[in-house]
mmCIF file of C-alpha atoms (C1' of nucleotides) in Angstrom:
data_model
loop_
_atom_site.group_PDB
_atom_site.id
_atom_site.type_symbol
_atom_site.label_atom_id
_atom_site.label_comp_id
_atom_site.label_asym_id
_atom_site.label_seq_id
_atom_site.Cartn_x
_atom_site.Cartn_y
_atom_site.Cartn_z
ATOM 1 C CA MET Z 1 -107.573 21.072 -54.109
ATOM 2 C CA ASN Z 2 -107.165 19.083 -50.871
ATOM 3 C CA ARG Z 3 -110.199 18.213 -48.837
ATOM 4 C CA HIS Z 4 -109.435 20.672 -46.056
ATOM 5 C CA LYS Z 5 -109.581 23.476 -48.548
ATOM 6 C CA LYS Z 6 -112.750 22.014 -50.069
ATOM 7 C CA ILE Z 7 -114.407 22.115 -46.651
ATOM 8 C CA CYS Z 8 -113.635 25.830 -46.435
ATOM 9 C CA THR Z 9 -114.804 26.489 -49.983
ATOM 10 C CA VAL Z 10 -118.123 24.738 -49.400
ATOM 11 C CA TYR Z 11 -118.699 26.934 -46.356
ATOM 12 C CA ASP Z 12 -117.982 30.103 -48.315
ATOM 13 C CA ILE Z 13 -120.390 29.091 -51.062
ATOM 14 C CA LEU Z 14 -123.202 28.157 -48.676
ATOM 15 C CA ARG Z 15 -122.702 31.226 -46.515
ATOM 16 C CA LYS Z 16 -122.854 33.512 -49.502
ATOM 17 C CA ALA Z 17 -125.883 31.753 -50.982
ATOM 18 C CA TYR Z 18 -128.028 31.504 -47.871
ATOM 19 C CA GLY Z 19 -126.712 34.190 -45.532
ATOM 20 C CA PRO Z 20 -126.665 33.864 -41.729
ATOM 21 C CA GLN Z 21 -129.011 31.191 -40.408
ATOM 22 C CA GLY Z 22 -129.590 32.150 -36.795
ATOM 23 C CA TRP Z 23 -129.414 28.771 -35.163
ATOM 24 C CA TRP Z 24 -130.447 27.256 -32.773
ATOM 25 C CA PRO Z 25 -134.081 28.455 -33.184
ATOM 26 C CA ILE Z 26 -135.405 29.671 -29.822
ATOM 27 C CA LEU Z 27 -139.143 29.374 -29.360
ATOM 28 C CA PHE Z 28 -139.637 30.695 -25.876
ATOM 29 C CA THR Z 29 -138.154 34.098 -25.176
ATOM 30 C CA ARG Z 30 -139.022 35.805 -21.899
ATOM 31 C CA ASN Z 31 -139.602 39.070 -23.708
ATOM 32 C CA SER Z 32 -141.656 37.858 -26.596
ATOM 33 C CA GLY Z 33 -141.890 40.089 -29.617
ATOM 34 C CA GLU Z 34 -138.527 41.611 -28.903
ATOM 35 C CA LYS Z 35 -136.766 41.714 -32.263
ATOM 36 C CA SER Z 36 -138.046 42.224 -35.750
ATOM 37 C CA SER Z 37 -135.263 39.962 -37.015
ATOM 38 C CA HIS Z 38 -136.369 37.172 -34.695
ATOM 39 C CA PHE Z 39 -138.932 35.050 -36.539
ATOM 40 C CA ASN Z 40 -140.090 31.487 -36.005
ATOM 41 C CA GLY Z 41 -137.465 31.180 -33.331
ATOM 42 C CA TYR Z 42 -134.618 32.032 -35.702
ATOM 43 C CA HIS Z 43 -132.388 35.020 -35.041
ATOM 44 C CA PRO Z 44 -130.085 35.364 -38.053
ATOM 45 C CA GLY Z 45 -126.976 37.437 -37.446
ATOM 46 C CA ASP Z 46 -127.595 37.677 -33.707
ATOM 47 C CA TYR Z 47 -125.262 35.328 -31.879
ATOM 48 C CA ASP Z 48 -126.170 36.486 -28.385
ATOM 49 C CA TYR Z 49 -128.204 33.357 -27.696
ATOM 50 C CA PRO Z 50 -129.166 31.593 -25.548
ATOM 51 C CA LYS Z 51 -129.893 34.495 -23.233
ATOM 52 C CA ASN Z 52 -130.912 32.572 -20.125
ATOM 53 C CA GLY Z 53 -131.195 29.142 -18.570
ATOM 54 C CA LEU Z 54 -134.665 28.533 -19.928
ATOM 55 C CA GLN Z 55 -133.407 28.992 -23.465
ATOM 56 C CA GLN Z 56 -130.432 26.757 -22.725
ATOM 57 C CA LEU Z 57 -132.804 24.080 -21.478
ATOM 58 C CA GLU Z 58 -135.048 24.492 -24.501
ATOM 59 C CA ILE Z 59 -132.096 23.846 -26.809
ATOM 60 C CA CYS Z 60 -131.146 20.718 -24.883
ATOM 61 C CA LEU Z 61 -134.687 19.378 -25.069
ATOM 62 C CA GLY Z 62 -134.975 20.232 -28.748
ATOM 63 C CA ALA Z 63 -131.724 18.404 -29.423
ATOM 64 C CA VAL Z 64 -133.171 15.197 -27.984
ATOM 65 C CA LEU Z 65 -136.621 15.651 -29.462
ATOM 66 C CA THR Z 66 -135.309 16.180 -32.979
ATOM 67 C CA GLN Z 67 -133.495 12.851 -33.098
ATOM 68 C CA ASN Z 68 -134.498 11.415 -36.466
ATOM 69 C CA THR Z 69 -137.577 13.637 -36.400
ATOM 70 C CA ASN Z 70 -138.921 16.571 -38.371
ATOM 71 C CA TRP Z 71 -138.371 19.892 -36.620
ATOM 72 C CA LYS Z 72 -142.021 20.851 -36.996
ATOM 73 C CA ASN Z 73 -142.989 17.896 -34.836
ATOM 74 C CA VAL Z 74 -140.432 19.033 -32.291
ATOM 75 C CA LEU Z 75 -142.032 22.477 -32.139
ATOM 76 C CA LEU Z 76 -145.391 20.900 -31.378
ATOM 77 C CA ALA Z 77 -143.791 18.890 -28.592
ATOM 78 C CA LEU Z 78 -142.031 21.920 -27.093
ATOM 79 C CA GLY Z 79 -145.288 23.859 -27.196
ATOM 80 C CA SER Z 80 -147.066 20.974 -25.536
ATOM 81 C CA LEU Z 81 -144.433 20.780 -22.813
ATOM 82 C CA ALA Z 82 -144.868 24.489 -22.158
ATOM 83 C CA SER Z 83 -148.658 24.355 -22.017
ATOM 84 C CA SER Z 84 -148.396 21.372 -19.710
ATOM 85 C CA GLY Z 85 -146.257 23.431 -17.396
ATOM 86 C CA LEU Z 86 -143.327 21.063 -17.864
ATOM 87 C CA LEU Z 87 -140.876 23.436 -19.508
ATOM 88 C CA SER Z 88 -138.526 23.859 -16.567
ATOM 89 C CA LEU Z 89 -135.829 21.792 -14.947
ATOM 90 C CA GLU Z 90 -137.745 21.538 -11.681
ATOM 91 C CA ARG Z 91 -141.009 20.369 -13.245
ATOM 92 C CA LEU Z 92 -139.282 17.884 -15.505
ATOM 93 C CA LEU Z 93 -137.405 16.467 -12.529
ATOM 94 C CA GLU Z 94 -140.586 15.784 -10.602
ATOM 95 C CA ALA Z 95 -142.643 14.676 -13.602
ATOM 96 C CA LYS Z 96 -143.109 10.993 -14.326
ATOM 97 C CA ASN Z 97 -141.871 9.608 -17.602
ATOM 98 C CA ASP Z 98 -145.442 8.915 -18.702
ATOM 99 C CA GLN Z 99 -146.387 12.580 -18.260
ATOM 100 C CA ILE Z 100 -143.426 13.676 -20.304
ATOM 101 C CA ALA Z 101 -144.157 11.047 -22.933
ATOM 102 C CA LEU Z 102 -147.728 12.260 -23.295
ATOM 103 C CA ALA Z 103 -146.582 15.853 -23.732
ATOM 104 C CA ILE Z 104 -143.972 15.055 -26.382
ATOM 105 C CA LYS Z 105 -146.086 12.587 -28.331
ATOM 106 C CA SER Z 106 -145.955 14.578 -31.539
ATOM 107 C CA ALA Z 107 -142.164 14.234 -31.732
ATOM 108 C CA GLY Z 108 -142.351 10.463 -32.135
ATOM 109 C CA TYR Z 109 -140.419 7.768 -30.216
ATOM 110 C CA TYR Z 110 -142.075 9.433 -27.258
ATOM 111 C CA ASN Z 111 -141.487 6.658 -24.735
ATOM 112 C CA GLN Z 112 -137.789 6.478 -25.487
ATOM 113 C CA LYS Z 113 -137.367 10.224 -25.626
ATOM 114 C CA ALA Z 114 -139.211 10.734 -22.337
ATOM 115 C CA GLY Z 115 -136.629 8.511 -20.698
ATOM 116 C CA TYR Z 116 -133.797 10.283 -22.477
ATOM 117 C CA ILE Z 117 -135.090 13.671 -21.337
ATOM 118 C CA LYS Z 118 -135.389 12.408 -17.795
ATOM 119 C CA ASN Z 119 -131.797 11.175 -17.894
ATOM 120 C CA LEU Z 120 -130.694 14.531 -19.240
ATOM 121 C CA VAL Z 121 -132.460 16.649 -16.617
ATOM 122 C CA LEU Z 122 -131.112 14.398 -13.882
ATOM 123 C CA PHE Z 123 -127.663 15.150 -15.237
ATOM 124 C CA LEU Z 124 -128.400 18.884 -15.402
ATOM 125 C CA ASP Z 125 -129.516 18.751 -11.788
ATOM 126 C CA ASP Z 126 -126.023 17.544 -10.854
ATOM 127 C CA PHE Z 127 -124.261 19.723 -13.401
ATOM 128 C CA PRO Z 128 -126.231 22.980 -13.903
ATOM 129 C CA PHE Z 129 -125.325 25.245 -16.816
ATOM 130 C CA ASP Z 130 -123.280 27.631 -14.682
ATOM 131 C CA LYS Z 131 -121.296 24.722 -13.308
ATOM 132 C CA LEU Z 132 -120.662 23.267 -16.754
ATOM 133 C CA LYS Z 133 -119.070 26.577 -17.760
ATOM 134 C CA ARG Z 134 -116.038 25.597 -15.727
ATOM 135 C CA TYR Z 135 -115.516 22.349 -17.602
ATOM 136 C CA SER Z 136 -113.583 22.019 -20.840
ATOM 137 C CA LYS Z 137 -115.313 21.109 -24.058
ATOM 138 C CA ASP Z 138 -113.814 17.623 -24.042
ATOM 139 C CA ALA Z 139 -114.696 16.962 -20.405
ATOM 140 C CA THR Z 140 -118.246 18.181 -20.919
ATOM 141 C CA ARG Z 141 -118.659 16.143 -24.069
ATOM 142 C CA GLN Z 142 -117.478 13.035 -22.284
ATOM 143 C CA LYS Z 143 -120.007 13.581 -19.508
ATOM 144 C CA LEU Z 144 -122.860 14.158 -21.957
ATOM 145 C CA LEU Z 145 -122.029 10.977 -23.856
ATOM 146 C CA GLU Z 146 -122.349 8.961 -20.655
ATOM 147 C CA ILE Z 147 -126.054 9.856 -20.542
ATOM 148 C CA LYS Z 148 -128.244 7.161 -22.074
ATOM 149 C CA GLY Z 149 -129.984 8.793 -25.001
ATOM 150 C CA ILE Z 150 -127.305 11.372 -25.711
ATOM 151 C CA GLY Z 151 -125.246 10.239 -28.682
ATOM 152 C CA PRO Z 152 -122.558 12.188 -30.523
ATOM 153 C CA GLU Z 153 -124.805 14.474 -32.579
ATOM 154 C CA THR Z 154 -127.083 15.340 -29.673
ATOM 155 C CA ALA Z 155 -124.090 15.962 -27.425
ATOM 156 C CA ASP Z 156 -122.435 18.209 -29.979
ATOM 157 C CA SER Z 157 -125.669 20.135 -30.583
ATOM 158 C CA ILE Z 158 -125.959 20.791 -26.874
ATOM 159 C CA LEU Z 159 -122.299 21.781 -26.645
ATOM 160 C CA LEU Z 160 -122.355 24.076 -29.657
ATOM 161 C CA TYR Z 161 -125.721 25.802 -29.312
ATOM 162 C CA SER Z 162 -126.684 25.595 -25.644
ATOM 163 C CA LEU Z 163 -123.295 25.647 -23.911
ATOM 164 C CA LYS Z 164 -121.379 27.567 -26.586
ATOM 165 C CA LYS Z 165 -118.513 25.120 -26.511
ATOM 166 C CA ASN Z 166 -117.013 24.690 -29.934
ATOM 167 C CA SER Z 167 -117.784 21.177 -31.131
ATOM 168 C CA PHE Z 168 -118.722 20.560 -34.760
ATOM 169 C CA VAL Z 169 -122.096 18.878 -35.298
ATOM 170 C CA VAL Z 170 -122.221 16.095 -37.874
ATOM 171 C CA ASP Z 171 -125.629 14.966 -39.056
ATOM 172 C CA ALA Z 172 -127.084 12.851 -41.859
ATOM 173 C CA TYR Z 173 -127.074 15.799 -44.273
ATOM 174 C CA THR Z 174 -123.423 16.500 -43.529
ATOM 175 C CA THR Z 175 -122.387 12.974 -44.458
ATOM 176 C CA ARG Z 176 -124.683 12.886 -47.470
ATOM 177 C CA ILE Z 177 -123.557 16.181 -48.940
ATOM 178 C CA LEU Z 178 -119.848 15.555 -48.431
ATOM 179 C CA SER Z 179 -120.007 12.068 -49.920
ATOM 180 C CA CYS Z 180 -121.938 13.345 -52.927
ATOM 181 C CA LEU Z 181 -119.196 15.922 -53.393
ATOM 182 C CA GLY Z 182 -116.647 13.119 -53.304
ATOM 183 C CA ILE Z 183 -114.894 14.591 -50.264
ATOM 184 C CA ILE Z 184 -115.523 11.597 -47.989
ATOM 185 C CA SER Z 185 -116.738 8.026 -48.143
ATOM 186 C CA PRO Z 186 -120.422 7.688 -47.185
ATOM 187 C CA LYS Z 187 -119.485 5.214 -44.453
ATOM 188 C CA LEU Z 188 -116.862 7.340 -42.732
ATOM 189 C CA ASN Z 189 -117.573 7.363 -39.009
ATOM 190 C CA TYR Z 190 -118.807 10.328 -36.980
ATOM 191 C CA GLY Z 191 -115.545 11.149 -35.260
ATOM 192 C CA SER Z 192 -113.524 11.195 -38.457
ATOM 193 C CA ILE Z 193 -115.954 13.543 -40.181
ATOM 194 C CA GLN Z 194 -115.994 15.827 -37.176
ATOM 195 C CA GLU Z 195 -112.206 15.802 -37.088
ATOM 196 C CA LEU Z 196 -112.091 16.725 -40.768
ATOM 197 C CA PHE Z 197 -114.242 19.812 -40.176
ATOM 198 C CA GLU Z 198 -112.503 20.847 -36.977
ATOM 199 C CA SER Z 199 -109.037 20.571 -38.526
ATOM 200 C CA SER Z 200 -110.079 22.442 -41.667
ATOM 201 C CA LEU Z 201 -111.888 25.415 -40.134
ATOM 202 C CA LYS Z 202 -110.718 28.070 -37.758
ATOM 203 C CA ASN Z 203 -111.832 27.313 -34.229
ATOM 204 C CA ASP Z 204 -114.654 29.863 -34.225
ATOM 205 C CA LEU Z 205 -118.021 29.356 -32.548
ATOM 206 C CA ILE Z 206 -119.928 31.360 -35.139
ATOM 207 C CA VAL Z 207 -118.376 29.441 -38.023
ATOM 208 C CA PHE Z 208 -119.218 26.091 -36.441
ATOM 209 C CA GLN Z 209 -122.763 27.168 -35.646
ATOM 210 C CA GLU Z 210 -123.429 28.605 -39.072
ATOM 211 C CA TYR Z 211 -121.787 25.792 -41.007
ATOM 212 C CA HIS Z 212 -123.944 23.092 -39.498
ATOM 213 C CA ALA Z 213 -127.075 25.221 -39.924
ATOM 214 C CA LEU Z 214 -126.170 25.888 -43.550
ATOM 215 C CA LEU Z 215 -125.662 22.186 -44.257
ATOM 216 C CA VAL Z 216 -129.113 21.458 -42.844
ATOM 217 C CA GLN Z 217 -130.663 24.252 -44.893
ATOM 218 C CA HIS Z 218 -128.984 23.062 -48.068
ATOM 219 C CA GLY Z 219 -129.645 19.427 -47.226
ATOM 220 C CA LYS Z 220 -133.357 19.993 -46.780
ATOM 221 C CA GLU Z 221 -133.422 21.593 -50.197
ATOM 222 C CA TYR Z 222 -131.480 19.066 -52.281
ATOM 223 C CA TYR Z 223 -130.513 16.040 -50.183
ATOM 224 C CA SER Z 224 -133.691 14.775 -48.531
ATOM 225 C CA ARG Z 225 -134.910 12.536 -51.299
ATOM 226 C CA LYS Z 226 -133.101 10.178 -53.641
ATOM 227 C CA PRO Z 227 -131.235 10.600 -55.817
ATOM 228 C CA TYR Z 228 -129.417 12.804 -53.339
ATOM 229 C CA GLY Z 229 -128.037 16.032 -54.707
ATOM 230 C CA LYS Z 230 -130.259 16.096 -57.761
ATOM 231 C CA ASN Z 231 -130.620 19.681 -58.975
ATOM 232 C CA ASP Z 232 -127.881 20.876 -56.630
ATOM 233 C CA ARG Z 233 -126.197 23.257 -59.003
ATOM 234 C CA LEU Z 234 -124.764 25.219 -56.104
ATOM 235 C CA LEU Z 235 -122.217 22.665 -54.906
ATOM 236 C CA LEU Z 236 -122.386 19.926 -57.521
ATOM 237 C CA LYS Z 237 -120.919 21.768 -60.454
ATOM 238 C CA ASP Z 238 -121.072 19.637 -63.570
ATOM 239 C CA ASN Z 239 -117.403 18.862 -64.018
ATOM 240 C "C1'" DA P 1 -149.506 4.881 -49.851
ATOM 241 C "C1'" DA P 2 -144.866 4.771 -49.202
ATOM 242 C "C1'" DC P 3 -141.260 7.662 -47.779
ATOM 243 C "C1'" DC P 4 -138.907 10.850 -44.946
ATOM 244 C "C1'" DA P 5 -137.349 13.505 -40.767
ATOM 245 C "C1'" DG P 6 -131.457 18.034 -37.771
ATOM 246 C "C1'" DG P 7 -130.443 9.592 -34.052
ATOM 247 C "C1'" DA P 8 -129.476 6.388 -30.376
ATOM 248 C "C1'" DC P 9 -129.426 1.911 -28.440
ATOM 249 C "C1'" DG P 10 -129.234 -3.232 -28.195
ATOM 250 C "C1'" DT P 11 -127.984 -7.203 -30.439
ATOM 251 C "C1'" DG P 12 -125.366 -10.561 -33.044
ATOM 252 C "C1'" DA P 13 -121.834 -11.488 -36.076
ATOM 253 C "C1'" DT J 1 -115.985 -2.481 -34.854
ATOM 254 C "C1'" DC J 2 -120.245 -2.753 -37.736
ATOM 255 C "C1'" DA J 3 -124.606 -3.849 -39.941
ATOM 256 C "C1'" DC J 4 -129.285 -4.280 -38.752
ATOM 257 C "C1'" DG J 5 -133.804 -4.037 -36.221
ATOM 258 C "C1'" DT J 6 -136.419 -1.038 -33.138
ATOM 259 C "C1'" DC J 7 -138.559 3.082 -31.609
ATOM 260 C "C1'" DA J 8 -143.408 6.430 -33.739
ATOM 261 C "C1'" DT J 9 -145.649 10.865 -35.125
ATOM 262 C "C1'" DG J 10 -146.909 14.026 -38.822
ATOM 263 C "C1'" DG J 11 -146.071 16.060 -43.443
ATOM 264 C "C1'" DT J 12 -145.608 15.244 -48.522
#
DNA sequence: AACCAGGACGTGA
DNA sequence: TCACGTCATGGT
């Protein structure tokens, strides 16, 4: 089996085992308590997100805050931003970096990330979400990568989940799982891994969104502690 | 008490 | 290019 086919097979197995994931989790909905299927910010099977600019912004902020950081700590930071009245483009634009840093303390690297968030909202002030709609995926990605603090994974997360532009997200779990499966070398660079996924899968937003979410779900379960993949009987068949 | 978490940047080979 | 140090809190 060639590796393109393996990529597709892995998706089928994960999708069947875990079901729809409902990424990106949205904490702050304007109509809270709206859906019974919407829990802890997740909305499995409902791909009509984000529903407004606030949710788009929340995804962008979460993408920066979660850099090398546990998602639970990100939730605390997002909640803190909200209770500080900073969860809006306007307030973040006028806030000082120190204020932002204080509010996002729980997410770690708070001084760096405060600066990154400031850079991002300055960009969004020039290129609001409705304006970015008119740009291609590649053009938007290039612009995002020019922002200091927005690397490839953060850019792709923003593209895929906030802007709904189809760019595959590669994270540490993705590399780990694929190398344990023998599909790639563990030191293959980001772009090559992304290219492998994008050339193997059909160019479908839902598939890209779900696949990354499924890899994270599976990665948390079996690939967070060494030896990686131990007890993974789902993908690592003993053969 | 180490180790880990949905990375990115600056530096020096 | 690429390997390595730095940034930092909170859970296990």
